[in-house]
Every structure is written in structure tokens, then in C-alpha cells.
Coordinates of C-alpha atoms in Angstrom, one line a residue:
Chain A
M1 CA 78.7 141.3 105.0
A2 CA 77.9 137.5 104.1
K3 CA 79.2 134.5 106.2
L4 CA 81.1 132.0 104.5
S5 CA 78.3 129.7 105.6
D6 CA 75.7 131.8 103.6
V7 CA 77.5 131.8 100.2
C8 CA 78.8 128.1 100.4
R9 CA 76.1 125.3 100.1
H10 CA 78.5 122.9 101.8
I11 CA 81.4 123.0 103.8
R12 CA 83.7 120.1 105.1
S13 CA 87.0 119.0 106.9
K14 CA 88.7 115.8 107.1
N15 CA 92.2 114.4 107.6
A16 CA 94.2 113.7 104.3
G17 CA 96.5 111.3 106.0
P18 CA 97.6 111.5 109.7
F19 CA 99.6 114.6 109.0
W20 CA 97.4 116.9 107.2
I21 CA 93.9 118.4 107.3
T22 CA 92.1 119.5 104.1
I23 CA 88.9 121.7 103.9
D24 CA 86.7 121.9 101.0
L25 CA 84.4 124.9 100.3
F26 CA 81.6 124.0 97.8
F27 CA 80.2 127.8 96.7
A28 CA 76.5 127.8 96.2
D29 CA 76.8 128.8 92.5
A30 CA 79.5 129.8 89.8
E31 CA 78.6 133.3 90.5
R32 CA 79.3 133.2 94.1
F33 CA 82.2 131.1 93.6
A34 CA 83.8 133.7 90.9
R35 CA 83.0 136.6 93.6
Y36 CA 84.6 135.1 96.8
A37 CA 87.2 132.3 95.4
H38 CA 90.1 135.0 95.8
T39 CA 88.7 137.4 98.4
P40 CA 91.2 138.6 101.1
A41 CA 89.5 136.6 104.0
L42 CA 90.2 133.3 101.9
A43 CA 93.9 134.1 101.2
S44 CA 96.4 131.4 102.7
E45 CA 97.6 134.1 105.3
A46 CA 94.0 134.6 106.4
I47 CA 93.5 130.7 106.7
A48 CA 97.1 130.1 108.3
R49 CA 96.1 132.7 111.0
L50 CA 92.7 131.1 111.9
Y51 CA 94.4 127.8 112.5
G52 CA 97.5 128.8 113.7
V53 CA 99.9 127.3 111.1
P54 CA 102.7 128.9 109.2
S55 CA 101.2 130.6 105.8
E56 CA 103.8 129.3 103.7
S57 CA 102.4 125.8 104.8
V58 CA 99.1 126.3 103.6
R59 CA 98.0 125.0 100.4
K60 CA 95.0 126.6 98.5
F61 CA 93.2 125.2 95.3
V62 CA 90.9 126.9 93.2
V63 CA 88.8 124.4 91.3
P64 CA 86.3 126.2 89.0
E65 CA 84.7 123.4 87.5
L66 CA 83.4 122.3 91.0
A67 CA 82.9 125.9 92.2
V68 CA 85.3 124.7 94.9
V69 CA 88.1 126.3 97.1
K70 CA 90.4 123.9 98.9
F71 CA 92.7 124.4 101.8
S72 CA 95.3 121.9 103.1
Y73 CA 97.4 122.6 106.2
P74 CA 99.6 120.4 108.4
R75 CA 98.6 119.5 111.7
A76 CA 100.6 120.7 114.7
V77 CA 101.0 117.3 115.8
A78 CA 100.4 113.9 114.2
Q79 CA 96.6 112.7 114.2
G80 CA 95.7 110.7 117.5
G81 CA 98.6 111.3 119.9
P82 CA 97.7 112.1 123.5
D83 CA 96.4 115.6 122.9
E84 CA 94.2 114.6 120.1
R85 CA 90.7 116.2 120.0
D86 CA 89.4 115.6 116.5
M87 CA 90.4 112.2 115.5
H88 CA 89.0 112.8 111.6
G89 CA 89.5 116.5 111.8
G90 CA 85.9 116.6 110.6
Q91 CA 84.8 119.4 112.9
Q92 CA 87.7 121.9 112.1
Y93 CA 85.7 123.4 109.5
V94 CA 83.4 125.0 111.7
R95 CA 85.3 127.9 112.8
L96 CA 85.5 128.8 109.0
C97 CA 81.7 129.1 108.6
H98 CA 81.8 132.3 110.5
V99 CA 84.2 134.1 108.6
E100 CA 83.1 137.0 107.0
V101 CA 83.6 137.6 103.0
Chain B
M1 CA 85.8 104.6 74.4
P2 CA 83.7 101.4 74.3
E3 CA 80.7 100.9 76.7
H4 CA 80.4 97.1 76.6
S5 CA 81.9 94.8 79.4
E6 CA 84.0 92.7 76.8
D7 CA 86.2 95.9 75.7
T8 CA 86.7 96.7 79.4
T9 CA 88.2 95.5 82.4
N10 CA 85.4 95.6 85.3
V11 CA 86.2 95.6 88.9
L12 CA 83.4 95.4 91.5
V13 CA 84.2 97.3 94.6
P14 CA 81.9 96.6 97.1
V15 CA 82.6 98.8 99.9
G16 CA 85.0 101.4 101.1
A17 CA 86.6 99.3 103.9
L18 CA 85.9 95.3 104.5
G19 CA 83.7 95.1 107.8
G20 CA 81.9 98.4 106.6
G21 CA 79.0 96.4 105.6
I22 CA 78.3 94.6 102.4
R23 CA 75.0 93.6 100.7
E24 CA 74.8 90.4 99.0
S25 CA 72.4 91.9 96.4
D26 CA 74.7 94.5 95.4
V27 CA 77.5 92.0 94.7
A28 CA 75.2 89.9 92.8
A29 CA 74.6 92.6 90.6
G30 CA 77.9 93.7 89.9
I31 CA 78.7 90.0 89.2
A32 CA 75.8 89.8 86.8
A33 CA 76.9 93.3 85.2
G34 CA 80.1 91.5 84.0
A35 CA 82.8 91.8 87.1
H36 CA 86.4 90.7 85.9
A37 CA 87.4 91.0 89.8
I38 CA 86.3 92.1 93.3
A39 CA 88.7 94.4 95.1
C40 CA 88.4 96.7 98.2
D41 CA 90.5 97.8 101.1
A42 CA 90.3 96.7 104.8
G43 CA 92.2 99.4 106.4
S44 CA 93.3 103.0 106.9
T45 CA 95.0 105.4 109.2
D46 CA 92.1 107.5 109.7
S47 CA 90.9 106.0 112.9
G48 CA 94.4 106.9 114.5
P49 CA 97.5 105.3 115.5
A50 CA 96.2 102.5 118.0
Y51 CA 95.4 100.1 115.4
L52 CA 98.9 99.9 113.9
A53 CA 100.5 100.2 117.2
T54 CA 98.6 97.3 118.7
G55 CA 98.1 95.6 115.5
V56 CA 94.1 95.1 116.4
S57 CA 91.6 95.4 113.9
K58 CA 89.1 98.7 114.0
Y59 CA 86.3 96.7 113.1
G60 CA 84.8 94.0 115.1
R61 CA 85.5 90.0 113.8
D62 CA 81.9 89.5 113.1
S63 CA 81.6 92.4 110.7
V64 CA 84.7 91.4 108.9
K65 CA 83.6 87.8 108.7
A66 CA 80.0 88.6 107.5
D67 CA 81.6 90.8 104.5
L68 CA 84.6 88.5 103.7
A69 CA 81.8 85.4 103.6
I70 CA 79.8 87.5 101.1
L71 CA 82.9 87.9 98.8
M72 CA 84.5 84.5 99.2
R73 CA 80.9 83.1 98.2
A74 CA 80.8 85.3 95.1
Q75 CA 84.4 84.9 94.3
A76 CA 84.2 81.0 94.1
A77 CA 80.8 81.3 92.4
A78 CA 81.9 83.5 89.8
G79 CA 85.4 82.2 89.3
I80 CA 87.0 85.8 89.4
P81 CA 89.8 87.0 91.8
L82 CA 89.2 88.8 94.8
L83 CA 91.7 91.3 96.2
I84 CA 91.6 92.7 99.6
G85 CA 94.2 95.1 100.8
S86 CA 95.4 96.5 104.1
C87 CA 94.1 93.8 105.9
G88 CA 92.7 94.5 109.6
T89 CA 93.0 98.1 109.3
S90 CA 96.8 98.7 109.7
G91 CA 97.9 96.1 107.5
C92 CA 100.8 94.9 109.6
D93 CA 101.6 91.0 109.6
G94 CA 99.3 90.4 112.6
A95 CA 96.4 92.1 111.2
L96 CA 96.9 90.2 107.9
D97 CA 97.0 86.9 109.9
W98 CA 94.1 87.5 111.7
T99 CA 92.1 88.5 108.4
H100 CA 93.6 85.1 106.9
A101 CA 92.4 83.0 110.0
I102 CA 88.8 84.4 109.2
A103 CA 89.0 83.3 105.7
L104 CA 90.1 79.8 106.6
E105 CA 87.2 79.8 108.8
I106 CA 84.7 80.8 106.3
A107 CA 86.2 78.2 103.9
R108 CA 85.5 75.5 106.3
E109 CA 82.1 76.6 107.1
E110 CA 81.1 77.3 103.6
K111 CA 83.3 74.2 102.0
L112 CA 85.0 76.6 99.6
S113 CA 88.6 75.9 98.5
P114 CA 90.3 79.0 97.3
R115 CA 93.9 79.3 96.6
I116 CA 94.9 82.3 99.1
A117 CA 97.9 84.3 98.5
L118 CA 99.1 86.3 101.6
L119 CA 101.2 89.7 101.0
Y120 CA 103.3 90.8 103.8
S121 CA 104.7 94.3 104.2
E122 CA 105.6 94.8 107.6
Q123 CA 109.3 96.2 107.9
T124 CA 112.1 95.3 110.3
P125 CA 114.0 98.4 112.2
D126 CA 117.3 96.6 110.7
S127 CA 116.0 96.7 107.0
L128 CA 115.2 100.4 107.5
E129 CA 118.1 101.3 109.3
R130 CA 120.0 99.8 106.5
A131 CA 118.0 101.8 103.7
A132 CA 118.5 104.8 106.0
D133 CA 122.4 104.5 105.8
E134 CA 121.9 104.4 101.7
N135 CA 120.1 107.4 101.6
R136 CA 117.1 105.6 100.3
I137 CA 114.4 106.9 102.9
E138 CA 113.1 110.6 102.6
P139 CA 110.4 112.6 105.1
L140 CA 107.5 113.7 103.6
A141 CA 106.0 117.4 104.4
P142 CA 105.3 118.5 106.9
M143 CA 107.8 116.1 108.7
S144 CA 112.0 116.6 108.1
G145 CA 114.7 114.6 108.9
V146 CA 115.1 110.9 109.3
D147 CA 115.6 109.7 112.9
K148 CA 116.9 106.0 113.0
A149 CA 115.9 105.8 116.8
V150 CA 112.1 106.0 115.8
F151 CA 112.6 102.8 113.9
R152 CA 113.1 101.0 117.0
D153 CA 110.6 103.2 119.0
C154 CA 107.7 101.8 116.7
R155 CA 105.6 99.0 117.4
H156 CA 105.0 98.3 113.9
I157 CA 106.0 99.6 110.6
V158 CA 104.4 98.9 107.5
A159 CA 105.2 100.0 103.8
L160 CA 102.6 100.6 101.3
M161 CA 102.5 98.3 98.6
G162 CA 101.5 99.0 95.0
P163 CA 99.7 96.7 92.4
E164 CA 102.8 94.8 91.5
P165 CA 102.5 92.3 94.7
Y166 CA 99.0 91.7 93.6
I167 CA 99.6 91.1 90.1
A168 CA 102.4 88.4 91.2
A169 CA 100.0 86.7 93.3
L170 CA 97.3 86.5 90.6
E171 CA 100.0 85.4 88.2
A172 CA 101.0 82.6 90.7
G173 CA 97.6 81.2 90.5
A174 CA 95.9 83.0 93.7
D175 CA 92.0 83.2 93.4
I176 CA 92.1 85.5 96.7
V177 CA 94.9 87.8 97.5
L178 CA 94.9 89.2 101.0
G179 CA 97.3 92.2 101.6
G180 CA 99.2 93.8 104.3
R181 CA 99.3 97.6 103.9
T182 CA 98.8 98.9 100.4
T183 CA 97.2 102.0 99.0
D184 CA 93.6 102.3 98.6
T185 CA 94.1 102.9 94.8
A186 CA 96.6 100.1 93.8
V187 CA 94.1 97.2 95.1
I188 CA 91.5 98.5 92.9
A189 CA 93.8 99.3 89.8
A190 CA 95.8 95.9 90.0
V191 CA 93.6 93.8 87.7
P192 CA 93.0 96.6 84.9
L193 CA 96.9 97.1 84.7
M194 CA 97.7 93.5 84.6
R195 CA 95.5 93.2 81.7
G196 CA 97.3 96.0 80.1
R197 CA 94.6 98.8 80.5
D198 CA 95.8 102.4 80.4
A199 CA 97.4 103.4 83.5
G200 CA 96.2 106.6 84.1
A201 CA 92.6 105.4 83.6
A202 CA 93.5 102.3 85.8
W203 CA 94.8 104.5 88.8
H204 CA 92.1 107.1 88.5
A205 CA 89.3 104.7 88.4
G206 CA 91.1 103.3 91.6
K207 CA 91.0 106.4 93.5
I208 CA 87.5 107.4 92.6
S209 CA 86.1 103.9 93.9
E210 CA 88.3 103.5 96.9
C211 CA 85.8 104.7 99.1
G212 CA 82.9 102.5 97.6
G213 CA 79.5 104.2 97.1
Q214 CA 81.2 107.8 98.4
C215 CA 81.6 108.7 94.7
T216 CA 77.8 108.3 94.4
V217 CA 75.0 110.5 94.8
N218 CA 73.7 108.5 97.9
P219 CA 76.7 106.8 99.6
R220 CA 74.9 104.8 101.9
E221 CA 73.7 102.9 98.9
G222 CA 76.6 100.5 98.5
G223 CA 79.1 100.2 96.3
V224 CA 80.4 101.0 92.7
M225 CA 81.6 99.1 89.6
I226 CA 84.7 100.6 87.5
R227 CA 84.9 99.4 83.8
V228 CA 88.7 100.4 82.8
G229 CA 89.1 100.5 79.0
D230 CA 92.2 101.4 76.9
N231 CA 91.4 105.6 77.3
G232 CA 89.1 106.1 79.9
F233 CA 87.2 104.3 82.5
I234 CA 83.3 104.4 83.6
V235 CA 81.9 104.4 86.9
E236 CA 78.4 103.1 88.1
P237 CA 76.8 102.1 91.4
L238 CA 76.1 98.8 91.9
A239 CA 72.6 99.2 93.5
S240 CA 70.1 100.2 90.8
P241 CA 68.5 103.0 92.4
N242 CA 71.4 104.8 93.1
R243 CA 73.5 107.3 90.7
C244 CA 76.7 108.6 89.9
S245 CA 77.0 112.1 88.7
V246 CA 79.5 114.0 87.1
E247 CA 79.8 116.1 90.3
S248 CA 79.6 113.2 92.6
V249 CA 82.4 111.6 90.9
S250 CA 84.7 114.7 90.1
A251 CA 84.5 115.7 93.7
H252 CA 85.8 112.4 95.0
M253 CA 89.2 113.6 93.9
L254 CA 88.9 116.5 96.5
Y255 CA 87.9 113.8 99.4
E256 CA 90.7 113.1 102.1
N257 CA 93.3 114.3 99.5
S258 CA 95.7 117.4 100.1
D259 CA 96.1 117.6 96.6
P260 CA 92.8 117.4 94.3
Y261 CA 94.8 117.1 90.8
L262 CA 98.2 114.9 91.7
L263 CA 98.3 111.8 93.8
H264 CA 101.5 110.2 94.7
E265 CA 101.5 106.1 94.3
P266 CA 104.3 103.8 94.4
G267 CA 105.4 103.8 91.0
G268 CA 104.5 107.4 89.9
V269 CA 102.1 110.2 90.2
L270 CA 98.3 110.2 88.9
D271 CA 97.7 113.6 87.4
V272 CA 94.0 114.5 86.6
R273 CA 94.3 117.8 85.4
S274 CA 93.5 117.4 82.2
A275 CA 90.7 114.5 83.1
R276 CA 87.1 115.1 81.4
Y277 CA 84.1 113.8 83.0
R278 CA 80.9 113.2 80.9
A279 CA 77.5 111.6 82.3
L280 CA 76.8 108.8 79.7
D281 CA 73.2 108.5 81.5
D282 CA 71.4 109.3 84.8
R283 CA 73.6 106.7 86.5
R284 CA 77.2 106.6 84.7
V285 CA 80.0 108.7 84.4
Q286 CA 82.6 108.4 81.8
V287 CA 86.3 109.8 82.8
S288 CA 89.0 110.2 80.3
G289 CA 92.3 112.1 80.0
S290 CA 93.5 111.1 83.4
L291 CA 97.6 110.7 83.2
F292 CA 100.0 108.6 85.2
E293 CA 103.6 109.8 85.2
P294 CA 106.1 107.1 86.2
A295 CA 108.6 108.0 88.7
P296 CA 111.3 106.1 90.8
Y297 CA 109.6 103.3 92.9
T298 CA 109.0 104.4 96.5
M299 CA 106.9 102.8 99.1
K300 CA 105.3 105.2 101.7
L301 CA 106.1 104.1 105.7
E302 CA 103.7 104.3 108.5
G303 CA 104.8 103.5 112.1
A304 CA 103.1 104.1 115.4
S305 CA 104.8 103.8 119.0
G306 CA 103.5 104.1 122.5
D307 CA 103.2 107.6 123.8
G308 CA 102.4 107.3 127.7
F309 CA 99.0 106.6 129.4
Q310 CA 96.3 108.2 130.2
T311 CA 93.6 108.6 133.2
L312 CA 90.2 110.4 132.7
M313 CA 87.5 112.0 134.7
L314 CA 84.5 113.9 134.1
I315 CA 82.4 116.3 135.4
G316 CA 79.3 118.3 134.4
I317 CA 79.0 122.1 135.3
Q318 CA 75.6 124.2 135.3
D319 CA 76.5 126.7 137.8
P320 CA 76.0 130.0 136.1
K321 CA 78.6 132.0 137.8
V322 CA 81.3 129.7 136.7
L323 CA 80.0 129.3 133.2
A324 CA 79.9 133.2 133.3
E325 CA 83.8 133.2 133.8
L326 CA 85.1 130.0 132.2
P327 CA 88.5 131.3 131.0
R328 CA 89.2 132.4 134.7
F329 CA 87.7 129.5 136.2
L330 CA 90.1 127.0 133.8
G331 CA 93.1 128.8 133.9
Q332 CA 93.1 128.7 137.6
M333 CA 92.0 125.0 137.8
Q334 CA 95.0 124.3 135.3
M335 CA 97.4 125.8 137.6
L336 CA 95.9 124.5 141.0
L337 CA 95.7 120.9 139.5
E338 CA 99.3 121.1 138.3
Q339 CA 100.5 122.2 141.8
R340 CA 98.7 120.0 143.7
V341 CA 100.6 117.0 141.6
H342 CA 103.9 118.4 142.2
A343 CA 102.9 119.1 146.0
T344 CA 101.7 115.4 146.6
M345 CA 103.9 113.2 144.1
G346 CA 106.9 115.6 143.6
E347 CA 109.3 113.9 141.2
R348 CA 107.4 110.7 141.0
A349 CA 104.7 112.2 139.0
G350 CA 107.7 112.1 136.1
A351 CA 106.9 113.9 132.9
F352 CA 103.2 114.5 133.1
T353 CA 100.5 116.7 131.3
I354 CA 96.9 117.5 132.4
S355 CA 94.5 118.8 129.5
L356 CA 91.3 120.0 130.6
R357 CA 88.6 120.0 127.7
P358 CA 85.5 121.8 128.6
Y359 CA 83.0 120.3 126.0
G360 CA 80.2 122.7 125.2
W361 CA 82.7 125.6 125.1
S362 CA 86.0 124.7 123.3
G363 CA 86.3 121.0 123.9
V364 CA 86.7 120.4 120.2
S365 CA 89.2 122.7 118.8
G366 CA 90.4 124.5 121.9
V367 CA 88.9 127.8 120.8
P368 CA 85.5 128.9 121.8
L369 CA 83.1 129.7 118.5
S370 CA 81.4 132.7 120.4
A371 CA 82.0 134.6 124.0
T372 CA 78.3 134.0 125.2
P373 CA 78.4 131.6 128.1
P374 CA 77.1 128.2 127.4
Q375 CA 74.2 126.7 129.9
E376 CA 76.1 123.6 130.7
I377 CA 79.5 122.1 130.0
G378 CA 81.3 118.8 130.5
L379 CA 84.6 119.2 131.8
L380 CA 87.0 116.3 130.8
F381 CA 90.4 115.9 132.7
V382 CA 92.9 113.7 130.7
A383 CA 96.2 112.9 132.8
T384 CA 98.9 111.8 130.5
A385 CA 101.9 110.2 132.0
Q386 CA 104.9 107.3 132.0
T387 CA 102.8 104.6 133.4
Q388 CA 99.3 103.9 134.0
E389 CA 99.8 103.6 137.7
I390 CA 101.2 107.3 137.7
A391 CA 98.7 108.5 135.4
T392 CA 95.6 107.3 138.0
Q393 CA 97.6 108.5 141.0
I394 CA 97.6 111.9 139.3
A395 CA 93.8 111.7 138.9
K396 CA 93.4 110.6 142.5
N397 CA 95.7 113.3 143.9
C398 CA 93.9 116.0 141.8
N399 CA 90.2 114.6 142.7
P400 CA 89.3 116.9 145.6
Y401 CA 90.3 119.8 143.6
F402 CA 88.8 119.0 140.3
F403 CA 85.3 118.0 141.7
H404 CA 85.4 120.7 144.2
M405 CA 87.1 123.7 142.8
P406 CA 85.2 127.1 143.7
L407 CA 85.5 130.1 141.3
D408 CA 86.9 132.1 144.2
L409 CA 88.9 130.4 146.3
D410 CA 87.3 132.3 149.5
M411 CA 83.8 130.7 148.6
E412 CA 82.3 127.6 149.9
L413 CA 83.4 124.3 148.3
P414 CA 80.7 123.4 145.5
S415 CA 80.3 120.0 144.1
Y416 CA 80.3 119.6 140.3
A417 CA 78.1 117.0 138.9
F418 CA 80.1 113.8 138.4
P419 CA 78.9 110.8 137.0
F420 CA 81.2 107.9 138.1
S421 CA 81.9 106.2 141.2
P422 CA 85.2 105.4 140.9
A423 CA 85.6 108.7 139.6
E424 CA 88.6 108.0 137.3
I425 CA 88.6 105.9 134.3
E426 CA 91.8 104.1 133.3
R427 CA 92.2 104.6 129.5
G428 CA 95.1 102.6 129.0
E429 CA 98.3 103.1 126.6
V430 CA 98.1 106.1 124.0
Y431 CA 99.9 105.8 120.5
S432 CA 101.4 108.4 118.3
F433 CA 102.0 108.2 114.4
R434 CA 106.0 108.6 114.3
L435 CA 106.5 108.2 110.5
N436 CA 105.8 110.0 107.4
H437 CA 108.5 108.9 105.0
R438 CA 108.9 107.1 102.0
V439 CA 111.7 104.4 101.1
R440 CA 112.8 103.9 97.6
V441 CA 113.0 100.2 96.1
D442 CA 114.8 98.7 93.1
D443 CA 111.9 96.3 92.8
P444 CA 108.2 96.5 94.0
M445 CA 108.7 93.0 95.6
E446 CA 111.8 93.6 97.7
R447 CA 110.0 94.9 100.8
V448 CA 107.2 92.3 100.5
R449 CA 106.9 88.7 101.5
M450 CA 104.1 86.4 99.4
E451 CA 103.1 83.1 100.5
L452 CA 100.7 81.2 98.2
R453 CA 98.5 78.7 100.4
M454 CA 97.0 75.7 98.9
P455 CA 93.4 74.9 99.8
E456 CA 93.3 72.7 103.3
A457 CA 93.2 69.1 102.3
A458 CA 90.2 68.4 104.5
H459 CA 87.7 70.0 101.7
G460 CA 90.3 70.6 98.9

């Protein structure tokens, strides 16, 4: 089984405002995008489990023209409070790299 | 659409945020290429709530002054308007006044005499309570409910302006418009909209260029120019070696957006589902088919309050026995530190938390990426309490346990590697974003205060 980081050329995460994190998966090419965009490991429910958020709160976007799958999920608490560990959300994608697809 | 500057409204976007570093040569290239206006923003929520709660700028005064001086010189020489949104990071009134003072200092030093308009959009708790009573305030996901007490908790509350106040300021004769909190897109879309360009194209151009060079192949190579026509726009880099590609431009709708197709703005929604991207050559991209659907006018609210005080301690651990059993070690330490605070301080500790963050193991996310023990960790101790004095007393009372806790309690006391004396670091007050709401207004100027300042007499 391939890891997500093997079939994507770029994966990134970032705040989308103080209340959301958004993750962009840029697949290596159209073929791998077509093969993996709808794989169960990339279902909204799977992402919800990985990040510990309710599955109905995860928004998934499939963007064929860019061979991109995008997920947005709400932060458990707003960005920047006393328990913040990743102010920009810029490292949150790393957990996803190891997911087997 | 036409490709010549006389048939488009051209906005020079020099940088993603004022103070981030502007090159005068890039601005000169944009002026020579026919810019009708210069626009960029100077703020964001991206670096956290402290900048809004305190009103202090994220960027240093020297960085902001250096960038602003380049733009003010270009504005005066070219005789085109300069628009800057979200001044001083948060865009609260104090941050706008701070930016204005820098602009006046530059004007004196450079012997410039611009007419400067100031757009204030900070909101009072009273006015928001009234709006809440009139059901004009609604929460945005994932937040729910409207709690009027939060308006008073917040140190500052700002409402995000659209393009209309900028247009009003330019129509009143301003050369430079310094704005409080504004949507990133609105500052850039203002002049094309004022000149009657297609709203879908103007707003989409604003979104694509809001981070300056981020929509180019090499984002470190300066800003961009957008040329907005009647049924589309062209985007191109300012610096000649840089390029825009169909992918670099279209991918920017993904960036920092929770939805890559729809963007909610004060007076409507930008819809790019039907947008088409076409390379004109190896450095310019043309975009058409973007739509702007008008909607009832709303302004998003941002507010930040104090949320306690923190004191930190840090140790390094290389002991392989501890590292082999980190979950047990950390769980035990968490329990014993909290017991220690209760035993030594009792009720006086108030509501407090101790957060242990093992960098090198699970410090970033709270979840380790693998079960393999690391060779070394940095363990950060974060005490949060109601006052700085209590947070520091918590740290000091935990000191002997934190620095010398054995893996098994019958072992000889170890000493972990701590780098500082005194060991504790007072971090000061911490803050939280408290509002994720929008307020409906009847008029885009209703919650905005505009002041037009004539040039200072001494050099006018």
C-alpha cells in the first residue's frame, strides 16, 4: 500500500481564519488523483477520526482541474488561545502523510 | 478581453502585508506598466489574538515605515491613489493611528503632502448589544449563539469593511487611504469597482492578489499587477524574472480558504466555480467567468479578550530509560505536578492548568507520529493562571518536581538539563479570539468613521 505522501507531490495545512484548518492534497498527476480522490482513507469520516472532530463538520472538496483534494475542519478551540501548539496550523498536515491509501 | 492598460483598471499589489518587505524596483516596474492604483493590506488574524487584544502591530515599526515610504514616494510621483487596509495588523483604531503617525513622519521627512483619509471600523460593545437586540448579529460556523457579555470581555472588536468606504474616501479627494480592518480582497477590488469594472472580475482579482506574490511561481519575488476589465482580469508578476502560471493562479483560491469556490464578502459572494484560467504567455494569466452574487450587506466581527497569564519552564531530557517510557513518565509527572500545586497553594491557585509539551515527541500536535522513542526531547512546562503572580508561583512550587522527577519514584533523583537561571520565564498575558460573527448593516458606512486630513501646513 502506498502512503499519501507517495502519491501526492505536495501536501500542506494552514489556518482558514481563526476557527478553521484547511488541508490541500496536490496529487502527483491526474491518474493518481482519479485513483485516490474517493478512496475510503480520504473519506470525511476518516479525516474526522484522524483529527478528532465530528465527521459532519469536515468539508471535503474535490478539485479535478488542479488534481487536488481539500479538507477543511473546525478547530476544537479558536486559534491562539492558552493551549495553542500550532498557531498557523502549518504542521497539521504531517499526520496525514503517513495514511495508507 | 482587451490586453492593453487603457482598457483595464490596473492595481499594483506590492506585497501580501505592509511591512513584509517591498522592493522599490518592483513598484517602479508596476508604475511603468500602467498602474492606476496601489493597494495592499497590512493585517491578518493569522498570527493570533494578541495583536487585536493589545492593538500592537506584528511587524516592527521600521519594517512598516520602510515599506510605506516606498509606496508614498511612488504615490506622489505617479499621482495615483494608495490604499492600505487592516493597518497595524489588527486594524483597530489604535493600530490605524499608529500607522497614520508613521505616514505623517514619512511625509515630513520626504517633503510630501498627501491628503490622507482614515477609515475607522472599531466597534463599541454598546452598539453591538443594540444590534444583537435587533437580531442583526449572527454566528458563523463552527460557533453558535450570540452572547452579549462577550462584547464587554473583548479588549477590541473590529468590523471588516468592504470596498465602499475606500471608494467614498477617494471620491472625497484622498490621495492615500489608510483603513482599519478590511477584507483583504476589498482593498484591492475598490478602485476597479469604483471605475465600474465587472464585480466578479474585481473581487476575484482581489482574492488572487491578496497575498502579493503568493499567486506566482516564485512567491519570494515581489508582488503582482492585476488588470481588471469588463469581463475578466489579467494577473502578472511585477518582477521581470518571475512568472504566473495557470496553476499558480488558480491554486491560490485554495490558500487559507475553507471553501475553494465561494468567498463571502461584505456585500455578496464571489463564486469562481465557472472561472476559466488561460495562459496569455509564459508570465501572464487571464481569468474570466467569475461571478459576484450580491447579498444583504454584512460585516464580519473579530474580537479578542484576555485569557489568563502564563509562566514557562523548559528542560531537555536524554535519559534513555525515561525516553523509552515517555507516556508513563509524562502521565505521572502531570498528576504529581497538579497534586503539588494543590498541596502547596490550595485555593489560592484558583483555576489553573499545567500543560506539558514534549517537543521531539508529541509537542506539536499532542499525538506522537511514531512509537519509536526519540533520542532527546525538550519538555516545555506551561502554567496558565488568573494572574501572572499566581502562574509564576505555580511554576516555582513545581520547580523541584519538574526538574528532578524520576521515572520510578524509588529511584535516585535525576537532574534534567535545564538551560536558564532563574528557571521560570514569565510570558505575560495570553488572549483568545472570542467572536466569529457577522453584523448586518443598512449602509456600508454605517459602522465606519471616515476622517479626511489635509496636508500639514508646514510643508503643504
